[in-house]
Coordinates of C-alpha atoms in Angstrom, one line a residue:
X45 CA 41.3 -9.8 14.7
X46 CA 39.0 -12.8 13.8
X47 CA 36.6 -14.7 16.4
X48 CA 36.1 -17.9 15.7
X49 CA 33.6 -20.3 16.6
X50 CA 32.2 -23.8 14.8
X51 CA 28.7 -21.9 14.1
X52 CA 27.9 -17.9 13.7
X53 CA 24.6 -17.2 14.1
X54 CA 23.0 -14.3 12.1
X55 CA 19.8 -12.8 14.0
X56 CA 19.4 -12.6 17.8
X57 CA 15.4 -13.4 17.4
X58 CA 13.6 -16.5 18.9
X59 CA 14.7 -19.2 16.0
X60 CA 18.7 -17.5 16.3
X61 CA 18.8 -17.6 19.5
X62 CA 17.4 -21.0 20.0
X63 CA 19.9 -22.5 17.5
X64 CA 22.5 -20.8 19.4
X65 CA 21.5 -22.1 22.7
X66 CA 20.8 -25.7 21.3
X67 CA 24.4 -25.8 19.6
X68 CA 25.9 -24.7 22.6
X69 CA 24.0 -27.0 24.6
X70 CA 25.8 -29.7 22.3
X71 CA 29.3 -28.9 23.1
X72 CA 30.0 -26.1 20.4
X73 CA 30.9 -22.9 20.1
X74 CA 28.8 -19.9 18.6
X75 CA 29.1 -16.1 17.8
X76 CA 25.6 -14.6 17.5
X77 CA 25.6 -11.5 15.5
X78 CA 22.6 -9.0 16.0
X79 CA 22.0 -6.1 13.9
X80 CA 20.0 -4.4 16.8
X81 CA 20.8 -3.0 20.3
X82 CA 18.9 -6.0 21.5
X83 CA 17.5 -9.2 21.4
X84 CA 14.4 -10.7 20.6
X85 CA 13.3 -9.8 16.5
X86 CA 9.6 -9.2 16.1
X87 CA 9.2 -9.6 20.0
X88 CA 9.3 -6.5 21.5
X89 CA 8.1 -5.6 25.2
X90 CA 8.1 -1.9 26.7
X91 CA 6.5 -0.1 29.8
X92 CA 3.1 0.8 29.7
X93 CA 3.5 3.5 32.5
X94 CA 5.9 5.4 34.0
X95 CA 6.6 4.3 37.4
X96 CA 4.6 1.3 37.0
X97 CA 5.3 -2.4 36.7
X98 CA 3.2 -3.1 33.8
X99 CA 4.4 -4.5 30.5
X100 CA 2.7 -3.8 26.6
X101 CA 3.5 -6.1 23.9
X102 CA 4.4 -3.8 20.7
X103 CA 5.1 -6.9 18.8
X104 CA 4.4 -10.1 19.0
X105 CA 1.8 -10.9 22.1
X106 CA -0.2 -14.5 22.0
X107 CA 0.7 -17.9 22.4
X108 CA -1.1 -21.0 24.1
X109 CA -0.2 -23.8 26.2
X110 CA -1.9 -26.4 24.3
X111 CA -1.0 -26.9 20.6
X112 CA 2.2 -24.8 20.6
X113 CA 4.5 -26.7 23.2
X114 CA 7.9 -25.7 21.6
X115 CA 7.0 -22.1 23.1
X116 CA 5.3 -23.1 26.2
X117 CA 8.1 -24.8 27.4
X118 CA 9.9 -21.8 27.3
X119 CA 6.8 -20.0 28.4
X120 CA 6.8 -21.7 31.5
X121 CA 11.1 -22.2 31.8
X122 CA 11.4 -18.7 32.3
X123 CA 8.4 -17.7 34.2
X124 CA 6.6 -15.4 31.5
X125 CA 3.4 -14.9 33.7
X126 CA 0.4 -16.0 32.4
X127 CA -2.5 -13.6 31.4
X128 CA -5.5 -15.3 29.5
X129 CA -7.3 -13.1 26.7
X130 CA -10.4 -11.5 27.6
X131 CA -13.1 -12.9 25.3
X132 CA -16.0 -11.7 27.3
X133 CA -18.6 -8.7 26.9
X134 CA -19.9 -6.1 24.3
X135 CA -18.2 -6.2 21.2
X136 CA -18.0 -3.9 18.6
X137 CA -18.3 -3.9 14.5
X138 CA -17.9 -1.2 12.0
X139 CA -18.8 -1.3 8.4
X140 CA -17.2 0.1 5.9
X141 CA -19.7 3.0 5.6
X142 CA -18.5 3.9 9.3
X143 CA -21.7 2.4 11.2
X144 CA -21.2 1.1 14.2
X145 CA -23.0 -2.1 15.7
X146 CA -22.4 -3.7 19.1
X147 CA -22.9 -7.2 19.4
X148 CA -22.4 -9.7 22.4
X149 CA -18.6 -11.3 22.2
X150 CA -19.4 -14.8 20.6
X151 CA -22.3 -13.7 18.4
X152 CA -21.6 -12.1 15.2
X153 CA -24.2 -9.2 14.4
X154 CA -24.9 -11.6 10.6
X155 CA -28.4 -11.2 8.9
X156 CA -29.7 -15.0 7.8
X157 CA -28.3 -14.4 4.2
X158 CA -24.6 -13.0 5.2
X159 CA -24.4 -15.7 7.9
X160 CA -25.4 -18.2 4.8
X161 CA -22.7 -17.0 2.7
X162 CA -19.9 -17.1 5.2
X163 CA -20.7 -20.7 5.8
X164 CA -19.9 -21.0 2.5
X165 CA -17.3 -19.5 2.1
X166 CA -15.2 -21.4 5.3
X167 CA -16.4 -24.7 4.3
X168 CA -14.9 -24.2 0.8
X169 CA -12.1 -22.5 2.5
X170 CA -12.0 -25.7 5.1
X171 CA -12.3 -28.2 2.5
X172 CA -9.3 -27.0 0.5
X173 CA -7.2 -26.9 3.7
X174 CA -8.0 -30.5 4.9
X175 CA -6.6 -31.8 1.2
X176 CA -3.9 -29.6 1.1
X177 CA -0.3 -31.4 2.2
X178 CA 1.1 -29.3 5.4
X179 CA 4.7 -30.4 4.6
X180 CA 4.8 -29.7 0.4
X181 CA 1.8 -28.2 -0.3
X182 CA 3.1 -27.7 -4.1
X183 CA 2.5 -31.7 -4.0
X184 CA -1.5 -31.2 -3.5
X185 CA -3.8 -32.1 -6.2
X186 CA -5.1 -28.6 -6.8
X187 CA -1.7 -27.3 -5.8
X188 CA -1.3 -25.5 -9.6
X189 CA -4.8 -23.7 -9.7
X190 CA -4.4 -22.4 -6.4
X191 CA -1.0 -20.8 -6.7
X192 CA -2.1 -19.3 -9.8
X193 CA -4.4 -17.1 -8.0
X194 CA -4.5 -14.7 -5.4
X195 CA -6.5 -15.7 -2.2
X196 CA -9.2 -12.7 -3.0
X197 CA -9.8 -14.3 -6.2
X198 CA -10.5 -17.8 -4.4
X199 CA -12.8 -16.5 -2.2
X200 CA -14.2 -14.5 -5.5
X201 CA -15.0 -18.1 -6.7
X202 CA -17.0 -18.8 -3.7
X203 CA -18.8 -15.9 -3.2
X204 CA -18.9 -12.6 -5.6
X205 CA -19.3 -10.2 -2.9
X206 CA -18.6 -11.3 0.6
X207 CA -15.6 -13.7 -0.5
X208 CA -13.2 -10.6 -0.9
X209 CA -14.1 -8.6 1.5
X210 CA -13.6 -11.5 4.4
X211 CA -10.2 -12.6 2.2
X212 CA -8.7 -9.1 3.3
X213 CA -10.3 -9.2 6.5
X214 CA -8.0 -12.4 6.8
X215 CA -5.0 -11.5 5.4
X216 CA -4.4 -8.3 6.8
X217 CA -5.5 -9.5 10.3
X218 CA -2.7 -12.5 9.7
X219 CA -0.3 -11.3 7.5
X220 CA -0.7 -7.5 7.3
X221 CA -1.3 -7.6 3.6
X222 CA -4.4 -7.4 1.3
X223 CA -6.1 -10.5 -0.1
X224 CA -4.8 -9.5 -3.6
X225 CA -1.4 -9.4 -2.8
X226 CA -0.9 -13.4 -1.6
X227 CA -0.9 -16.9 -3.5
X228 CA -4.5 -18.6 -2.1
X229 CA -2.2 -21.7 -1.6
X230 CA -0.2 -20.1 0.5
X231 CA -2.9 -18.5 2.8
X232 CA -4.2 -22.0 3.2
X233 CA -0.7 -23.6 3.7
X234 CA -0.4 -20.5 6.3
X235 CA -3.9 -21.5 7.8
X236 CA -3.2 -25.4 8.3
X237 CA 0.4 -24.5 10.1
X238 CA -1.7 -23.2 12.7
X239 CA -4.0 -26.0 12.9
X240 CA -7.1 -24.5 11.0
X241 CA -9.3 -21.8 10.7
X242 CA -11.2 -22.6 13.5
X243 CA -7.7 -22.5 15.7
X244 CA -5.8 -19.7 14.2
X245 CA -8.5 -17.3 14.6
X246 CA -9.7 -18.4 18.3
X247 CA -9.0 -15.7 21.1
X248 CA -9.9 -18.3 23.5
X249 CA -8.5 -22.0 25.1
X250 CA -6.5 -24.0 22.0
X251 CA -6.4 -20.5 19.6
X252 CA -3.4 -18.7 18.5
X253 CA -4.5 -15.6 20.7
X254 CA -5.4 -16.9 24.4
X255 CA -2.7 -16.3 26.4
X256 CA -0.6 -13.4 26.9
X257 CA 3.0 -12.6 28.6
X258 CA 2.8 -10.9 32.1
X259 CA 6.9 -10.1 31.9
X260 CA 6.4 -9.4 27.9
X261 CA 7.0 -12.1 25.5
X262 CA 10.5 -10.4 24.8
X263 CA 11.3 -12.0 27.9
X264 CA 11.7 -15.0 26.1
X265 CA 14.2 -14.0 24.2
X266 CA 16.2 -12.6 26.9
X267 CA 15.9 -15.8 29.0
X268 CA 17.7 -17.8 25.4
X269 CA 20.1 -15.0 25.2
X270 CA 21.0 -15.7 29.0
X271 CA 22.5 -19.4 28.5
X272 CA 24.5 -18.0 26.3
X273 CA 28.5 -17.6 27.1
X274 CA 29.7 -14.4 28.0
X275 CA 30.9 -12.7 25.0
X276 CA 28.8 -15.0 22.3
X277 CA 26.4 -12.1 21.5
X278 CA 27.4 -9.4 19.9
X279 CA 24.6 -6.3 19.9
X280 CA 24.7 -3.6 16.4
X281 CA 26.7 -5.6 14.5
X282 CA 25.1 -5.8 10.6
X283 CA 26.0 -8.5 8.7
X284 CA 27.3 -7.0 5.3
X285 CA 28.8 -10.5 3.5
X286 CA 29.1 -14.6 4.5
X287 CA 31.8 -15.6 2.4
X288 CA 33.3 -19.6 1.9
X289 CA 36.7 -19.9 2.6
X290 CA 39.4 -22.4 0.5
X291 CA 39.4 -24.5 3.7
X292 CA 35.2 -24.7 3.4
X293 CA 34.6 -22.6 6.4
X294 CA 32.7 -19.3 6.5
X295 CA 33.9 -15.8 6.9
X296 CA 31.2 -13.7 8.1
X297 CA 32.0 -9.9 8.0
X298 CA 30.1 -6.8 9.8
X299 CA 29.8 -3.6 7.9
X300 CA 31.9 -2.2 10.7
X301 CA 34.6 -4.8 9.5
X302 CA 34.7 -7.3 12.3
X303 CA 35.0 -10.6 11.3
X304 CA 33.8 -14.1 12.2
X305 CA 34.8 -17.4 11.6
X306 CA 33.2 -20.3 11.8
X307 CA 32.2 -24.2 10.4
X308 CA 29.0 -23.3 10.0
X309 CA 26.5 -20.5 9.5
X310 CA 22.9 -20.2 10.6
X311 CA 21.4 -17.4 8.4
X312 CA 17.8 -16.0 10.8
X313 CA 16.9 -13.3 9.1
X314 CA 13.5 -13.2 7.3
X315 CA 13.2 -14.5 3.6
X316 CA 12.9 -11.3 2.4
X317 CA 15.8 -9.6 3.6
X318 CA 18.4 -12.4 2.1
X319 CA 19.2 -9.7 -0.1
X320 CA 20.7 -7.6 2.2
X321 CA 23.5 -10.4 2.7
X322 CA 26.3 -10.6 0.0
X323 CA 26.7 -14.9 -0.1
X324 CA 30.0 -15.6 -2.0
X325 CA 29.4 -18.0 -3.8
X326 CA 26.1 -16.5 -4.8
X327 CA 23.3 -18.9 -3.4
X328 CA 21.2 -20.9 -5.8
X329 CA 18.1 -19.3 -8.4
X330 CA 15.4 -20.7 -5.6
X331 CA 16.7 -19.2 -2.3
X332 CA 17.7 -16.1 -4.3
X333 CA 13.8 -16.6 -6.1
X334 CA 12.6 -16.3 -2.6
X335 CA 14.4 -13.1 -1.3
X336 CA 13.3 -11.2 -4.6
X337 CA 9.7 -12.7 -4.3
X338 CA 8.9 -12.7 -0.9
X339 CA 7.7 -9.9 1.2
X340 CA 6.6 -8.8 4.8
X341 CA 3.3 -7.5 5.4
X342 CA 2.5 -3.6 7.4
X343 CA 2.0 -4.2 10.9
X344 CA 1.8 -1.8 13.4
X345 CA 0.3 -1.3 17.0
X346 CA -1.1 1.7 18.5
X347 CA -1.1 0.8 22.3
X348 CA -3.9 3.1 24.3
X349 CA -2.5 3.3 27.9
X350 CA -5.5 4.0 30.5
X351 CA -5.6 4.8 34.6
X352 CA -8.9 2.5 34.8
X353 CA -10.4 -0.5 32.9
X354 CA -13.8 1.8 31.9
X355 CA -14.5 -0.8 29.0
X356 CA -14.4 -3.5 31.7
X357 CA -16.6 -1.6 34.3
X358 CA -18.9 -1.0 31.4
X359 CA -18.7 -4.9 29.8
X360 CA -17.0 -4.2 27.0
X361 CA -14.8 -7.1 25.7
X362 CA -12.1 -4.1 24.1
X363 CA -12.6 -5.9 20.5
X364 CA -13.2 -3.6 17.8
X365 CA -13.6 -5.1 13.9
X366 CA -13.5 -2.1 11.3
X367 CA -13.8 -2.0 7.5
X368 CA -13.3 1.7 7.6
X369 CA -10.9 4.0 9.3
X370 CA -7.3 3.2 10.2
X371 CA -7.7 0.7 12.8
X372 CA -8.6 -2.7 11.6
X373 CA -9.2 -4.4 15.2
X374 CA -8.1 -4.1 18.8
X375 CA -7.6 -6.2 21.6
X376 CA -7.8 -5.9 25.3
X377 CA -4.1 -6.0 26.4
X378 CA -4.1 -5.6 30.5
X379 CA -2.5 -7.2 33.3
X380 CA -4.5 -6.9 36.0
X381 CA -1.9 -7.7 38.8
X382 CA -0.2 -4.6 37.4
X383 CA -2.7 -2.3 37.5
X384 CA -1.9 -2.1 33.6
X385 CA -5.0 -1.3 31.7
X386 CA -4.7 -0.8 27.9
X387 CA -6.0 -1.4 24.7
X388 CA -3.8 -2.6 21.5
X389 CA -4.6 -1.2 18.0
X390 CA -3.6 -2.9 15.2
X391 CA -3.1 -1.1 11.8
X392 CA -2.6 -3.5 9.2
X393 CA -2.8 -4.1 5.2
X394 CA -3.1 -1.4 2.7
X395 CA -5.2 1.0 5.5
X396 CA -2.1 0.5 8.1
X397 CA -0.1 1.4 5.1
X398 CA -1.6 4.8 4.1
X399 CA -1.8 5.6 8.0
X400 CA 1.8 5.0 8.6
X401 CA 2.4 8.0 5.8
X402 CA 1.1 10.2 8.2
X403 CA 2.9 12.8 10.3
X404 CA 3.5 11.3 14.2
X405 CA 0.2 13.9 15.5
X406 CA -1.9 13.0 12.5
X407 CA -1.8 9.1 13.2
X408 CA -2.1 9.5 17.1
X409 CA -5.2 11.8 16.5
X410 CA -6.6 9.7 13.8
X411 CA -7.0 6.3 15.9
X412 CA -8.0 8.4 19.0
X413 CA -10.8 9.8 16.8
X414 CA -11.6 6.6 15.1
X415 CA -12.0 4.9 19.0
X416 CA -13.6 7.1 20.6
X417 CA -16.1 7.8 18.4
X418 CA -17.0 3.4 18.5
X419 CA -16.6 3.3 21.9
X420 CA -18.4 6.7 23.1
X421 CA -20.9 6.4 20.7
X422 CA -21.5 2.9 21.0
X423 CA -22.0 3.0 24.6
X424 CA -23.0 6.2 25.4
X425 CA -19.9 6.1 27.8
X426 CA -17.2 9.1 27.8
X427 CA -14.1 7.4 26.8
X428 CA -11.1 9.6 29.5
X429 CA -7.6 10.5 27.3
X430 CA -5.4 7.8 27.8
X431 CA -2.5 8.3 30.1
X432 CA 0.0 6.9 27.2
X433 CA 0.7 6.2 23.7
X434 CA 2.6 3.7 22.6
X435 CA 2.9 3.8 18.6
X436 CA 5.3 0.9 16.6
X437 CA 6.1 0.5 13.2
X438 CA 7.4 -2.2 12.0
X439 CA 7.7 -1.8 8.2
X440 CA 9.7 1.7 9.6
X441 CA 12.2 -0.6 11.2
X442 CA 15.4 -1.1 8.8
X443 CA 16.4 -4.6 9.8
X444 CA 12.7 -5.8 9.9
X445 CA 10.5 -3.7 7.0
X446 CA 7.6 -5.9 8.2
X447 CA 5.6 -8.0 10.0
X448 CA 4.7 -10.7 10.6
X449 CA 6.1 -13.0 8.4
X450 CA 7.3 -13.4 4.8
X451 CA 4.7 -13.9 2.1
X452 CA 4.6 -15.3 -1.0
X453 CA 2.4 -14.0 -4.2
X454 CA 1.0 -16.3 -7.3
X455 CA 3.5 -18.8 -9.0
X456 CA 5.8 -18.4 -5.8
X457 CA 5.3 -22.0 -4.0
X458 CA 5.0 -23.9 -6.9
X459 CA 8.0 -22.4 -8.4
X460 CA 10.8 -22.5 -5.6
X461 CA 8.9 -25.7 -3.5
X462 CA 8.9 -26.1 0.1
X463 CA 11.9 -27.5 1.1
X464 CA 13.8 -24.4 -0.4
X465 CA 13.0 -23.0 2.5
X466 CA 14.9 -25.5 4.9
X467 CA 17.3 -26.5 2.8
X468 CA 20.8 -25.6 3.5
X469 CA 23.3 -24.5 1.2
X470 CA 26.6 -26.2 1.7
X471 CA 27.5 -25.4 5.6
X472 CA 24.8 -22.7 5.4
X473 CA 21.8 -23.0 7.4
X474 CA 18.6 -21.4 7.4
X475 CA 16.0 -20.8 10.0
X476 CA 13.1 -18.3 10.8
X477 CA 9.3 -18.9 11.7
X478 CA 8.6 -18.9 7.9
X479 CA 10.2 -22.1 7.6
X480 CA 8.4 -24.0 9.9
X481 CA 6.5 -26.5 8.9
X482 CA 3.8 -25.5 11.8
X483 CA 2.8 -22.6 13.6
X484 CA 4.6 -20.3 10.4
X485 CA 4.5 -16.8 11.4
X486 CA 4.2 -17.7 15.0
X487 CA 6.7 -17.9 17.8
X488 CA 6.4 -21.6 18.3
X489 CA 6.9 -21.7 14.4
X490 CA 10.2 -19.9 15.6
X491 CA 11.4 -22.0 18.1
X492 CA 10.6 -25.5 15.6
X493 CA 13.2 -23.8 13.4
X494 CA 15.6 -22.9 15.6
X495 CA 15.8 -26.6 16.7
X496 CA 15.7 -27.7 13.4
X497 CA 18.7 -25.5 12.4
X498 CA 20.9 -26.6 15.6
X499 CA 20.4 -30.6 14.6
X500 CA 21.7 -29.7 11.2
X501 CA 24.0 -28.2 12.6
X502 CA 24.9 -30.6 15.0
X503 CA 24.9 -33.9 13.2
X504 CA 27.3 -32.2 10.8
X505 CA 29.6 -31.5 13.4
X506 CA 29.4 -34.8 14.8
X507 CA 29.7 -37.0 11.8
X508 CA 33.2 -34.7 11.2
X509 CA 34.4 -34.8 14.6

């Protein structure tokens, strides 16, 4: 048996599902096909306690109600709860030797020199973003030199010693990949989506990490998946082919062997797993050029469950920065109203890498040791044994392999363009955070493209009717 619909939908994330909602807000019809027992992609929201009402974010965790409104509105639609980031108290550094120095919250612990250098460094960094074009950033003027280099090496150029070292800080922190691995035009490309350094890097009002989900971002995605029809999602069903029929609609067949029909297709997956879809006809060099040459970063979370808030009683802000040991930084992550106190770790780039080859006990007990020994020996308090352990990894996940968004290394951009990204292919549609044009790699980014997707979409199915 067939289903039919005029579009199928391939990914039950934030950009799928917002397509899916939009289209059938427009009269259509829609199948969405997830290859998951659930909804929501890189979102993912679980209980932080047993018996308790509070929520942990194991992926995806920040948004703010200022310069990402696509998200807000949805934010606010569905009645997230709203729990601002703490950005207050001791803070902590660690240096790649393993020493550890505690510094107030908004004060870096920088000698003159270093804090000379760094200035250098982001203005050359700031000036390369304010003349890059958001849109095409192939069509800059120094569009060719930066693509052929890796961001490390561009920060290299600026300053022989620091430059690198706060490239990978940057990269992994964004991206979950090392400075060596990405094109420097597309770290600043990546940068300007989300309004600037200043911006994408800001724990407080107008930055990327201010506020977080009381009911768990996830929720989100629930809330889109909710408007949809009864029977228009379909749960573990893996997309194996999208195939053109003689008629020019689209045959979209599971690996189970149930098949869908439809008008139209609307392709969210990420970039990078393209591959992992058999297109007949094949699709063009470029959108094949960016499955084979794009890749998702390591991210994973290590969530630290705790019966009190002892970092808060003791003034701690919760943020750790390390060059050394498996964790590369951690946030606060309570709710408050829930009682929920925790602490996300985040173990990222090449370090998050070789940790995630360790057996389940070896990683647990290596980022207890690692935080415990900053945050005992920091502050001469006793840190308790947490009451839970949340670990995720998403490069472990088969129909993720990553987070948090595709990358692209040297010669990548300026090779395939921009708009191969958004462009569709015949009645083939493509959508995903990557191919935003602002906010990449971040849930509004997400939403942008699922609208985006659904007017294509749309107007096609308009002008035909």
């Amino acid at each position: 048996m067939v289903a039919t619909a005029d579009a199928i939908v391939i990914g039950a994330g934030l950009s799928g599902l917002q397509a899916a909602v939009d289209i059938q807000g427009a009269g259509y019809s829609v199948h969405v096909l997830e290859a998951t027992d659930r909804v929501g992609g890189k979102t993912l929201s679980i209980k932080s306690s047993p018996g308790k009402a509070g929520i942990s974010d194991v992926g995806a965790a920040w948004v703010n109600d200022s310069n990402q409104p696509e998200i807000w509105k949805l934010f606010e639609k569905y009645n997230i709860g709203t729990v601002v980031q703490r950005a207050t108290g001791t803070s902590f550094l660690q240096t790649g030797d393993g020493t550890t120095i505690a510094h107030p919250y908004h004060k870096q612990p920088l000698d003159e020199d270093t804090a000379a250098e760094q200035h250098k460094i982001y203005s050359a960094l700031q000036e390369a973003i304010e003349a890059s074009d958001l849109e095409r950033p192939e069509t800059s003027a120094r569009a060719q030199e930066l693509d052929s280099v890796t961001f490390a090496e561009f920060c290299r150029g600026i300053s022989d010693v620091l430059g690198p070292q706060l490239a990978s800080t940057a990269t992994a922190s964004l991206l979950g990949v090392e400075a060596d691995e990405v094109s420097a035009l597309f770290v600043i490309n990546y940068i300007k989506s989300g309004c600037g350094i200043g911006v994408i890097s800001s724990d407080e009002k107008d930055g990327a990490q201010y506020i977080r989900a009381r009911r768990g971002m996830q929720s989100i995605s629930q809330g889109l998946a909710s408007e949809l029809v009864a029977g228009a999602l379909h749960l573990n069903t893996v997309v194996k082919s999208v195939r053109q029929t003689r008629d020019g609609s689209y045959e979209v067949h599971s690996s189970a062997g149930a098949v869908f029909r439809g008008k139209h297709v609307v392709v969210s997956v990420p970039t990078s797993l393209y591959r992992t879809i058999e297109f007949s006809p094949a699709l063009p060099e470029k959108k094949q050029k960016l499955g084979r040459s794009t890749a998702l970063g390591h991210y994973s979370k290590t969530v630290l469950v705790f019966e009190k808030p002892w970092w808060r009683d003791a003034d701690l802000s919760g943020v750790l920065v390390s060059s050394s040991g498996p964790i590369s930084f951690t946030r606060d992550n309570s709710v408050p109203e829930d009682d929920q106190w925790s602490i996300a770790c985040f173990l990222v780039g090449e370090r998050g890498r070789a940790w995630a080859k360790l057996p389940p006990a070896e990683r647990e007990e290596s980022v207890l040791k690692q935080f415990n020994e900053v945050f005992s020996t920091a502050t001469a308090t006793v840190v308790p044994e947490p009451s839970a352990v949340h670990e995720y990894i998403w490069s472990n996940q088969p129909f993720f392999q990553g987070a948090p968004s595709p990358v692209m290394g040297p010669g990548v951009l300026t090779t395939v363009g921009s708009d191969a990204l958004r462009e569709a292919v015949g009645n083939i549609h493509f959508v995903g955070t990557e191919t935003s044009v602002v906010w990449k790699g971040y849930m509004d980014g997400a939403i942008r493209s699922g609208h985006r997707g659904a007017d294509e979409v749309i107007g096609w199915l308009q002008g035909s009717a």
